[in-house]
Structures are given as structure tokens and as C-alpha cells.
mmCIF file of C-alpha atoms in Angstrom:
data_model
loop_
_atom_site.group_PDB
_atom_site.id
_atom_site.type_symbol
_atom_site.label_atom_id
_atom_site.label_comp_id
_atom_site.label_asym_id
_atom_site.label_seq_id
_atom_site.Cartn_x
_atom_site.Cartn_y
_atom_site.Cartn_z
ATOM 1 C CA LEU A 283 18.139 41.500 8.095
ATOM 2 C CA ILE A 284 18.720 44.823 6.274
ATOM 3 C CA ARG A 285 19.015 47.849 8.315
ATOM 4 C CA LEU A 286 18.508 51.377 6.917
ATOM 5 C CA PRO A 287 18.450 54.646 8.837
ATOM 6 C CA SER A 288 14.698 54.891 8.247
ATOM 7 C CA ALA A 289 13.593 51.275 9.020
ATOM 8 C CA ASP A 290 14.562 47.648 9.299
ATOM 9 C CA TYR A 291 13.727 45.191 6.563
ATOM 10 C CA ARG A 292 13.895 41.452 6.848
ATOM 11 C CA VAL A 293 13.737 39.039 3.866
ATOM 12 C CA ASP A 294 11.293 36.366 4.605
ATOM 13 C CA GLU A 295 12.147 32.602 3.988
ATOM 14 C CA ALA A 296 9.519 32.331 1.422
ATOM 15 C CA CYS A 297 11.391 35.263 -0.654
ATOM 16 C CA ALA A 298 14.807 33.755 -0.314
ATOM 17 C CA GLY A 299 14.980 32.914 -4.026
ATOM 18 C CA LEU A 300 14.596 29.025 -3.859
ATOM 19 C CA ARG A 301 11.481 29.154 -6.072
ATOM 20 C CA PHE A 302 13.481 31.288 -8.623
ATOM 21 C CA LEU A 303 16.285 28.795 -8.556
ATOM 22 C CA LEU A 304 14.011 25.868 -8.988
ATOM 23 C CA VAL A 305 12.134 27.315 -11.955
ATOM 24 C CA SER A 306 15.321 28.599 -13.628
ATOM 25 C CA VAL A 307 17.144 25.190 -13.349
ATOM 26 C CA ALA A 308 14.203 23.190 -14.580
ATOM 27 C CA ALA A 309 13.755 25.524 -17.539
ATOM 28 C CA GLY A 310 17.498 25.440 -18.229
ATOM 29 C CA VAL A 311 17.522 21.539 -18.306
ATOM 30 C CA LEU A 312 14.697 21.446 -20.747
ATOM 31 C CA THR A 313 16.181 24.208 -22.888
ATOM 32 C CA THR A 314 19.643 22.554 -23.195
ATOM 33 C CA ARG A 315 17.815 19.275 -24.284
ATOM 34 C CA LEU A 316 15.917 21.011 -27.016
ATOM 35 C CA PHE A 317 18.398 23.549 -28.464
ATOM 36 C CA LEU A 318 21.998 22.670 -27.400
ATOM 37 C CA ARG A 319 24.059 19.525 -28.467
ATOM 38 C CA SER A 320 27.666 20.144 -27.187
ATOM 39 C CA TRP A 321 28.523 19.684 -23.499
ATOM 40 C CA PRO A 322 30.425 23.000 -23.158
ATOM 41 C CA ARG A 323 27.461 24.952 -24.211
ATOM 42 C CA ARG A 324 25.103 22.988 -22.141
ATOM 43 C CA LEU A 325 27.234 23.408 -18.977
ATOM 44 C CA LEU A 326 27.661 27.238 -19.754
ATOM 45 C CA PHE A 327 23.808 27.571 -19.987
ATOM 46 C CA LEU A 328 23.074 25.620 -16.864
ATOM 47 C CA ALA A 329 25.585 27.809 -14.965
ATOM 48 C CA VAL A 330 23.804 30.895 -16.234
ATOM 49 C CA ALA A 331 20.449 29.363 -15.195
ATOM 50 C CA ALA A 332 21.807 28.841 -11.687
ATOM 51 C CA MET A 333 23.332 32.213 -11.194
ATOM 52 C CA LEU A 334 20.567 34.292 -12.922
ATOM 53 C CA PRO A 335 17.874 33.711 -10.371
ATOM 54 C CA LEU A 336 20.153 34.637 -7.512
ATOM 55 C CA ALA A 337 21.073 37.959 -9.038
ATOM 56 C CA ALA A 338 17.425 38.637 -10.059
ATOM 57 C CA ASN A 339 16.117 37.923 -6.569
ATOM 58 C CA ALA A 340 18.760 40.216 -4.991
ATOM 59 C CA LEU A 341 17.807 42.876 -7.467
ATOM 60 C CA ARG A 342 14.072 42.245 -6.682
ATOM 61 C CA SER A 343 14.689 42.703 -2.996
ATOM 62 C CA ALA A 344 16.827 45.828 -3.487
ATOM 63 C CA LEU A 345 14.052 47.372 -5.619
ATOM 64 C CA LEU A 346 11.242 46.570 -3.165
ATOM 65 C CA ILE A 347 13.282 48.086 -0.252
ATOM 66 C CA TRP A 348 14.107 51.131 -2.410
ATOM 67 C CA LEU A 349 10.445 51.706 -3.218
ATOM 68 C CA ALA A 350 9.300 51.045 0.484
ATOM 69 C CA ALA A 351 11.854 53.416 1.816
ATOM 70 C CA ARG A 352 10.546 56.205 -0.393
ATOM 71 C CA GLY A 353 6.912 55.492 0.552
ATOM 72 C CA MET A 354 5.982 54.122 -2.864
ATOM 73 C CA LEU A 355 5.265 50.688 -1.714
ATOM 74 C CA ASP A 356 3.770 48.894 1.385
ATOM 75 C CA PRO A 357 6.233 46.281 2.503
ATOM 76 C CA ALA A 358 3.445 44.178 4.046
ATOM 77 C CA SER A 359 1.398 44.012 0.773
ATOM 78 C CA ALA A 360 1.544 40.310 -0.246
ATOM 79 C CA ALA A 361 -0.121 41.065 -3.598
ATOM 80 C CA LEU A 362 2.630 43.527 -4.623
ATOM 81 C CA HIS A 363 5.274 40.764 -3.647
ATOM 82 C CA LEU A 364 3.514 38.269 -5.788
ATOM 83 C CA THR A 365 3.271 40.734 -8.757
ATOM 84 C CA TYR A 366 6.987 41.586 -8.631
ATOM 85 C CA GLY A 367 7.945 37.916 -8.259
ATOM 86 C CA LEU A 368 5.843 36.956 -11.309
ATOM 87 C CA GLY A 369 7.311 39.911 -13.392
ATOM 88 C CA PHE A 370 10.819 39.065 -12.526
ATOM 89 C CA THR A 371 10.303 35.335 -13.206
ATOM 90 C CA SER A 372 8.884 36.209 -16.607
ATOM 91 C CA LEU A 373 11.836 38.472 -17.584
ATOM 92 C CA MET A 374 14.306 35.879 -16.386
ATOM 93 C CA LEU A 375 12.644 33.217 -18.563
ATOM 94 C CA ILE A 376 12.449 35.465 -21.467
ATOM 95 C CA PHE A 377 16.248 36.309 -21.100
ATOM 96 C CA MET A 378 17.119 32.575 -20.936
ATOM 97 C CA MET A 379 15.160 31.634 -23.943
ATOM 98 C CA MET A 380 16.694 34.433 -25.907
ATOM 99 C CA LEU A 381 20.192 33.363 -24.726
ATOM 100 C CA ALA A 382 19.297 29.745 -25.752
ATOM 101 C CA TRP A 383 18.164 30.960 -29.188
ATOM 102 C CA CYS A 384 21.594 32.657 -29.616
ATOM 103 C CA LEU A 385 23.510 29.591 -28.543
ATOM 104 C CA ARG A 386 21.388 27.162 -30.456
ATOM 105 C CA GLU A 387 22.939 24.368 -32.436
ATOM 106 C CA THR A 388 21.539 22.561 -35.546
ATOM 107 C CA PRO A 389 20.800 19.004 -34.833
ATOM 108 C CA THR A 390 22.849 16.507 -36.698
ATOM 109 C CA PRO A 391 20.819 13.978 -38.767
ATOM 110 C CA PRO A 392 20.983 10.467 -37.249
ATOM 111 C CA GLU A 393 23.000 7.906 -39.161
ATOM 112 C CA PRO A 394 20.964 5.134 -40.847
ATOM 113 C CA VAL A 395 21.175 1.921 -38.791
ATOM 114 C CA PRO A 396 21.176 -1.232 -40.899
ATOM 115 C CA MET A 397 18.294 -3.641 -40.168
ATOM 116 C CA ALA A 398 20.730 -6.471 -39.539
ATOM 117 C CA SER A 399 22.387 -4.581 -36.636
ATOM 118 C CA ARG A 400 19.123 -4.175 -34.707
ATOM 119 C CA ARG A 401 19.054 -6.529 -31.824
ATOM 120 C CA SER A 402 16.475 -7.177 -29.080
ATOM 121 C CA ALA A 403 17.618 -6.306 -25.546
ATOM 122 C CA PRO A 404 19.431 -9.200 -23.787
ATOM 123 C CA PRO A 405 17.351 -11.080 -21.291
ATOM 124 C CA LEU A 406 19.745 -9.822 -18.471
ATOM 125 C CA GLN A 407 18.753 -6.211 -19.182
ATOM 126 C CA ILE A 408 15.149 -7.104 -19.349
ATOM 127 C CA LEU A 409 15.295 -8.878 -15.998
ATOM 128 C CA ALA A 410 17.159 -6.020 -14.425
ATOM 129 C CA ALA A 411 14.524 -3.457 -15.669
ATOM 130 C CA ALA A 412 11.633 -5.615 -14.213
ATOM 131 C CA LEU A 413 13.379 -5.872 -10.899
ATOM 132 C CA ALA A 414 13.817 -2.040 -10.841
ATOM 133 C CA ILE A 415 10.129 -1.625 -11.741
ATOM 134 C CA ALA A 416 9.043 -4.024 -8.987
ATOM 135 C CA LEU A 417 11.326 -2.251 -6.393
ATOM 136 C CA LEU A 418 9.802 1.158 -7.305
ATOM 137 C CA ALA A 419 6.197 -0.417 -7.120
ATOM 138 C CA PHE A 420 6.800 -1.823 -3.592
ATOM 139 C CA LEU A 421 8.854 1.137 -2.184
ATOM 140 C CA PRO A 422 6.003 3.376 -1.233
ATOM 141 C CA GLY A 423 4.349 0.392 0.624
ATOM 142 C CA THR A 424 7.580 -0.192 2.459
ATOM 143 C CA ILE A 425 7.850 3.458 3.518
ATOM 144 C CA THR A 426 4.368 3.722 4.760
ATOM 145 C CA ALA A 427 4.256 0.204 6.522
ATOM 146 C CA SER A 428 6.013 1.641 9.625
ATOM 147 C CA PRO A 429 4.662 0.275 12.917
ATOM 148 C CA SER A 430 1.196 1.628 13.767
ATOM 149 C CA PRO A 431 1.248 4.310 16.456
ATOM 150 C CA PRO A 432 0.214 3.166 19.997
ATOM 151 C CA VAL A 433 -3.260 3.837 21.168
ATOM 152 C CA GLY A 434 -3.957 6.914 23.324
ATOM 153 C CA PRO A 435 -2.878 10.505 23.227
ATOM 154 C CA PRO A 436 0.783 11.240 23.983
ATOM 155 C CA ARG A 437 1.642 13.121 27.121
ATOM 156 C CA LEU A 438 4.620 15.307 27.922
ATOM 157 C CA ALA A 439 5.079 15.604 31.720
ATOM 158 C CA THR A 440 6.461 18.988 33.009
ATOM 159 C CA PRO A 441 9.926 18.307 34.501
ATOM 160 C CA SER A 442 10.920 19.658 37.776
ATOM 161 C CA VAL A 443 14.059 21.821 37.684
ATOM 162 C CA GLY A 444 16.367 22.177 40.654
ATOM 163 C CA GLY A 445 19.310 24.525 41.160
ATOM 164 C CA GLY A 446 17.246 27.608 42.338
ATOM 165 C CA TRP A 447 14.988 27.847 39.299
ATOM 166 C CA THR A 448 11.556 29.036 39.999
ATOM 167 C CA GLN A 449 8.646 28.196 37.738
ATOM 168 C CA GLU A 450 7.027 31.225 36.244
ATOM 169 C CA ALA A 451 3.786 32.052 34.383
ATOM 170 C CA LEU A 452 3.760 31.339 30.734
ATOM 171 C CA SER A 453 3.770 34.251 28.277
ATOM 172 C CA ALA A 454 1.066 34.891 25.666
ATOM 173 C CA GLU A 455 3.558 34.249 22.857
ATOM 174 C CA LEU A 456 4.715 30.960 24.187
ATOM 175 C CA LEU A 457 1.024 29.734 24.515
ATOM 176 C CA GLU A 458 0.260 30.978 20.995
ATOM 177 C CA LYS A 459 3.233 29.077 19.381
ATOM 178 C CA ALA A 460 2.124 25.820 21.205
ATOM 179 C CA ALA A 461 -1.451 26.223 19.983
ATOM 180 C CA LEU A 462 -0.419 26.966 16.317
ATOM 181 C CA ALA A 463 2.142 24.167 15.990
ATOM 182 C CA GLY A 464 -0.443 21.377 15.377
ATOM 183 C CA ALA A 465 1.609 18.917 17.705
ATOM 184 C CA ASN A 466 0.190 15.723 19.070
ATOM 185 C CA ALA A 467 1.540 16.920 22.465
ATOM 186 C CA SER A 468 3.308 19.997 23.592
ATOM 187 C CA LEU A 469 5.087 21.270 26.695
ATOM 188 C CA ALA A 470 5.416 24.914 27.404
ATOM 189 C CA ALA A 471 7.035 25.998 30.660
ATOM 190 C CA ALA A 472 8.980 29.059 32.008
ATOM 191 C CA TRP A 473 11.479 29.347 34.800
ATOM 192 C CA SER A 474 13.475 32.253 36.326
ATOM 193 C CA SER A 475 16.741 32.373 38.460
ATOM 194 C CA GLU A 476 18.256 35.768 39.548
ATOM 195 C CA ASP A 477 18.342 37.882 36.317
ATOM 196 C CA ALA A 478 17.555 35.212 33.827
ATOM 197 C CA ARG A 479 14.149 33.884 32.506
ATOM 198 C CA ILE A 480 14.045 30.779 30.354
ATOM 199 C CA GLU A 481 11.170 29.571 28.392
ATOM 200 C CA LEU A 482 11.014 25.909 27.144
ATOM 201 C CA LEU A 483 8.810 24.689 24.378
ATOM 202 C CA ILE A 484 8.634 21.064 23.326
ATOM 203 C CA LEU A 485 6.499 20.058 20.317
ATOM 204 C CA TYR A 486 6.005 16.311 19.928
ATOM 205 C CA TYR A 487 4.705 14.776 16.681
ATOM 206 C CA ARG A 488 3.735 11.083 16.781
ATOM 207 C CA ARG A 489 3.590 11.210 12.937
ATOM 208 C CA GLU A 490 4.099 14.318 10.845
ATOM 209 C CA ARG A 491 1.338 15.610 8.560
ATOM 210 C CA GLN A 492 0.764 18.460 6.213
ATOM 211 C CA GLY A 493 1.010 21.735 8.313
ATOM 212 C CA ALA A 494 2.240 19.798 11.323
ATOM 213 C CA GLU A 495 5.925 19.022 11.149
ATOM 214 C CA ALA A 496 8.668 18.940 13.665
ATOM 215 C CA VAL A 497 11.347 19.569 11.013
ATOM 216 C CA GLY A 498 10.139 22.482 8.809
ATOM 217 C CA ALA A 499 9.234 26.062 8.687
ATOM 218 C CA ASP A 500 7.534 27.759 11.720
ATOM 219 C CA LEU A 501 3.962 28.580 11.307
ATOM 220 C CA PRO A 502 3.440 32.371 11.425
ATOM 221 C CA SER A 503 2.946 33.735 14.910
ATOM 222 C CA PRO A 504 1.630 37.276 15.157
ATOM 223 C CA LEU A 505 3.199 37.847 18.655
ATOM 224 C CA ALA A 506 6.546 36.327 17.628
ATOM 225 C CA ALA A 507 6.667 38.434 14.515
ATOM 226 C CA SER A 508 7.267 41.590 16.610
ATOM 227 C CA TRP A 509 10.799 40.270 17.352
ATOM 228 C CA THR A 510 13.657 41.378 15.042
ATOM 229 C CA GLU A 511 16.474 38.991 14.503
ATOM 230 C CA ILE A 512 19.772 40.838 14.675
ATOM 231 C CA ASP A 513 22.375 38.124 14.756
ATOM 232 C CA ALA A 514 22.809 34.293 14.464
ATOM 233 C CA ARG A 515 25.732 32.352 15.919
ATOM 234 C CA ARG A 516 26.756 28.699 16.079
ATOM 235 C CA ALA A 517 26.567 27.301 19.540
ATOM 236 C CA ARG A 518 26.782 24.084 21.328
ATOM 237 C CA ILE A 519 24.468 23.056 24.205
ATOM 238 C CA SER A 520 24.861 20.314 26.655
ATOM 239 C CA LEU A 521 22.200 17.521 26.415
ATOM 240 C CA GLY A 522 22.999 14.622 28.755
ATOM 241 C CA ASP A 523 26.268 12.992 28.065
ATOM 242 C CA GLY A 524 26.899 14.898 24.764
ATOM 243 C CA ARG A 525 26.629 18.307 23.126
ATOM 244 C CA VAL A 526 24.528 19.319 20.213
ATOM 245 C CA GLU A 527 25.628 22.020 17.867
ATOM 246 C CA THR A 528 22.731 24.308 16.935
ATOM 247 C CA LEU A 529 22.139 28.029 16.101
ATOM 248 C CA ALA A 530 21.638 30.782 18.651
ATOM 249 C CA ARG A 531 19.395 33.437 17.185
ATOM 250 C CA TYR A 532 19.692 36.965 18.842
ATOM 251 C CA GLN A 533 16.496 38.936 18.776
ATOM 252 C CA GLU A 534 15.345 42.310 19.824
ATOM 253 C CA ARG A 535 11.932 43.954 20.599
ATOM 254 C CA ALA A 536 11.353 47.442 22.100
ATOM 255 C CA GLY A 537 14.858 47.531 23.723
ATOM 256 C CA ALA A 538 14.577 43.947 25.123
ATOM 257 C CA ARG A 539 16.723 41.164 23.894
ATOM 258 C CA ARG A 540 16.423 37.421 23.943
ATOM 259 C CA ILE A 541 18.389 34.334 22.530
ATOM 260 C CA VAL A 542 16.547 31.425 21.028
ATOM 261 C CA TRP A 543 18.011 27.998 20.474
ATOM 262 C CA THR A 544 16.186 25.460 18.393
ATOM 263 C CA TRP A 545 17.107 21.636 18.088
ATOM 264 C CA TYR A 546 15.292 18.438 17.050
ATOM 265 C CA TRP A 547 14.769 14.884 18.269
ATOM 266 C CA ALA A 548 14.307 12.379 15.533
ATOM 267 C CA ASP A 549 14.877 8.585 15.468
ATOM 268 C CA GLY A 550 15.728 8.679 19.192
ATOM 269 C CA ARG A 551 18.611 11.198 18.761
ATOM 270 C CA PHE A 552 19.166 14.937 19.170
ATOM 271 C CA THR A 553 20.568 17.081 16.426
ATOM 272 C CA GLY A 554 20.704 20.913 15.747
ATOM 273 C CA ASN A 555 20.739 20.394 12.087
ATOM 274 C CA ALA A 556 17.291 20.328 10.443
ATOM 275 C CA PHE A 557 18.603 18.461 7.267
ATOM 276 C CA ILE A 558 20.124 15.639 9.458
ATOM 277 C CA ALA A 559 16.959 15.497 11.346
ATOM 278 C CA LYS A 560 14.851 14.958 8.228
ATOM 279 C CA LEU A 561 17.334 12.274 7.010
ATOM 280 C CA ARG A 562 16.874 10.456 10.339
ATOM 281 C CA GLN A 563 13.127 10.598 9.931
ATOM 282 C CA ILE A 564 13.388 9.125 6.448
ATOM 283 C CA ALA A 565 15.728 6.282 7.812
ATOM 284 C CA ALA A 566 13.298 5.662 10.632
ATOM 285 C CA ARG A 567 10.432 4.990 8.157
ATOM 286 C CA LEU A 568 12.480 3.004 5.787
ATOM 287 C CA LEU A 569 13.731 0.692 8.525
ATOM 288 C CA ARG A 570 10.255 0.532 9.964
ATOM 289 C CA ARG A 571 11.145 2.060 13.295
ATOM 290 C CA PRO A 572 8.902 4.431 15.212
ATOM 291 C CA ASP A 573 9.102 7.684 13.432
ATOM 292 C CA ALA A 574 8.011 10.051 16.263
ATOM 293 C CA SER A 575 9.948 13.316 16.287
ATOM 294 C CA ALA A 576 10.082 16.598 18.230
ATOM 295 C CA ARG A 577 11.158 20.209 18.012
ATOM 296 C CA LEU A 578 12.589 21.815 21.033
ATOM 297 C CA GLN A 579 13.079 25.580 21.614
ATOM 298 C CA LEU A 580 14.652 27.374 24.480
ATOM 299 C CA ALA A 581 14.517 31.152 24.790
ATOM 300 C CA LEU A 582 16.732 33.225 27.344
ATOM 301 C CA SER A 583 15.640 36.682 28.190
ATOM 302 C CA GLY A 584 16.473 39.222 30.941
ATOM 303 C CA PRO A 585 19.722 40.879 31.907
ATOM 304 C CA ALA A 586 21.539 37.576 31.624
ATOM 305 C CA ALA A 587 21.081 37.571 27.863
ATOM 306 C CA GLN A 588 23.567 40.489 27.734
ATOM 307 C CA GLY A 589 26.330 38.540 29.514
ATOM 308 C CA ASP A 590 27.466 34.989 29.067
ATOM 309 C CA PRO A 591 24.262 33.072 27.817
ATOM 310 C CA GLN A 592 26.161 29.827 27.044
ATOM 311 C CA MET A 593 26.956 29.371 30.772
ATOM 312 C CA ILE A 594 23.327 30.086 31.901
ATOM 313 C CA VAL A 595 21.829 27.703 29.329
ATOM 314 C CA ASP A 596 24.313 24.891 30.194
ATOM 315 C CA ARG A 597 23.474 25.264 33.830
ATOM 316 C CA PHE A 598 19.761 25.238 33.151
ATOM 317 C CA LEU A 599 19.867 22.117 31.048
ATOM 318 C CA ALA A 600 22.002 20.413 33.652
ATOM 319 C CA ASP A 601 19.544 21.247 36.454
ATOM 320 C CA LEU A 602 16.717 20.173 34.053
ATOM 321 C CA GLY A 603 18.104 16.712 33.522
ATOM 322 C CA PRO A 604 17.834 14.386 30.571
ATOM 323 C CA ILE A 605 15.060 15.211 28.067
ATOM 324 C CA GLY A 606 15.431 12.109 25.966
ATOM 325 C CA PRO A 607 13.536 9.709 28.332
ATOM 326 C CA LEU A 608 10.764 12.363 28.580
ATOM 327 C CA LEU A 609 10.258 12.161 24.759
ATOM 328 C CA GLU A 610 10.616 8.375 24.584
ATOM 329 C CA GLN A 611 7.922 7.908 27.188
ATOM 330 C CA ALA A 612 5.509 10.424 25.560
ATOM 331 C CA SER A 613 3.413 7.723 23.933
ATOM 332 C CA PRO A 614 1.922 5.235 26.297
ATOM 333 C CA PRO A 615 1.939 1.599 25.289
ATOM 334 C CA ALA A 616 -0.991 0.123 23.572
ATOM 335 C CA PRO A 617 -3.447 -1.678 25.863
#
């Protein structure tokens, strides 16, 4: 989030520079193989290939904001973003090729090898190579051979919350996010107590697929896009007998504030780290365990969001009860 006196600008996840970095490192590895021979020069060039896209992306973002602040560019124009991205990528690759040409080293001719010294590969090496090829050939079948999902649609029952919480009507944004997620089952509910309103969204995926992932980027939601993220802090929420470390995102819209916590359920366990959740999904498939997963999101709004949100969320989760059994029982057994 970049705040200027005239407007707020937020760098989207797709413009964070990861694609610049991948292109630059891939081109750098190929260039070092073609033009450079000594390891010091190779390491120097790869360091430049890793730092250059980060600097270029920061310069690109600053230039786009500078033009938008002066009315010379529409920040919402996707075509201009693509044009500037391709232009900066081209300039970056041209600079890298010129640097590689300046650092190039002449290849040394290979020494002639006497015919008598040429030997065939030992049988042990041939056997090891054959085993490696066989393992790679059967690995995809092992990954996809996880147990077949049970018959019947999964169901998520709305839990009852005690402790003075009253169930409220769902907001349009909550319904929109549940509809766009592509989950096999979803649960959207809202409760209020005194000066706090809490919305809970659970997205359950029996098997992830393209465009429908528990662990991944959120699908664009027009209503959710009206919120501006102003801060993000590490937080620990209580789930059953343990606590999960996650990220609390502070958001504002038209003077109102809310705090959003997101965590995941993968391989039967909760985590607030998306990377760990993805590793657990992979382990579940490799070990042929059920690979159902879920994304859980809790949003706190109202005057209570200005006070001690951690205490209110912990109290709500304690009144809500364990969520793990709710997710484990989402899929009915096969008939």
C-alpha cells in the first residue's frame, strides 16, 4: 500500500515482480552456460540477474504511480500495465545480454581423448540410471493414485455459537466470495455480540482443481476490492487445544474498519502458513491419504475492531467450539 496526498495506490499480487524474477533468472542461467566459463563470473552474473528484476519492478511501479498521480495514466488500465511490463522486461533482457557480452570468455578447446581411454559406463551406473527413470515414470501414477473421494456431495453444517452471540444476516460480500470460490462446499455465517460483528467463511475442497484451490490466490471479488488494506500483523488464534499463527489484515472502507484472519486446513491439521499447507497437501497425495483441504476466513468489524480484537476473536472461537470435526465430517461415507 502506497499512500500519497492525492490517492492510495496498492501493488497487486500479480505485479509483485515474481514473473520478472523468473524470466531474469532463467535467462541468466542460460547466458552463463553459453558465454561464461569461470565460476566467479557466473556467480556475479546470476547475482545481477536476481537483483535487476527487483530494481526494475520497483522503478516500473514508481513510474506508473508518478504518471497516474499527474493524470497521464489510468491506474485501472490492464493494457497499459501489460505494455509497461513487456517494455521493462525487454529492456532488462537487453541489458543482461550486453553485460554477458562484455563478460564473455573464449571457450578453451577440449583436449583430445585417446581412444584407449574411452570406456563404457559401468553396469552399476546403468542400473542406477534405469531405476531412476523407472521411478520418474511411476511417480505421477503414485501421486494421482490417492483414494477415490466418497460418493455424495460434501456438507458443512452451520455450528451453533453460545456465549451471547446472535446469528445475523449475511452480507452481500460474504455471499459473493462464497459463490466465486468454486468450493465443493462452503459455509458462510455471521454473528454479533454487543459492539462486535464476526463473519465466518469456510471453503471446503474435496479435491483441488484449476481455479478452485484452498491454498492459492483469492479470486477477484468486486465488493471485496473496495476495502483498502492499511496494515498486516502477525497474530495467534486459539483453535481447540492449540494456537495457530496467522496474519491479521487491517482494512478500511469509507471510515469503517475490519480485521481479517485467514488460515488453512490440510492433511487434517490447521496452519496459518500457505506454504506449509501446500506441503501438507503434497504429502497427503504422496502418502495416499485423503487430500481434502479448506480455507477459513474470519472477519471482525464494528467498534470492537478498534479495541482489543485478539480477545474478542479468542472468545468467539471458544464459544464456537472445535472446527476440525466439522471439516472431517464434511464428506459422507460412501454407500
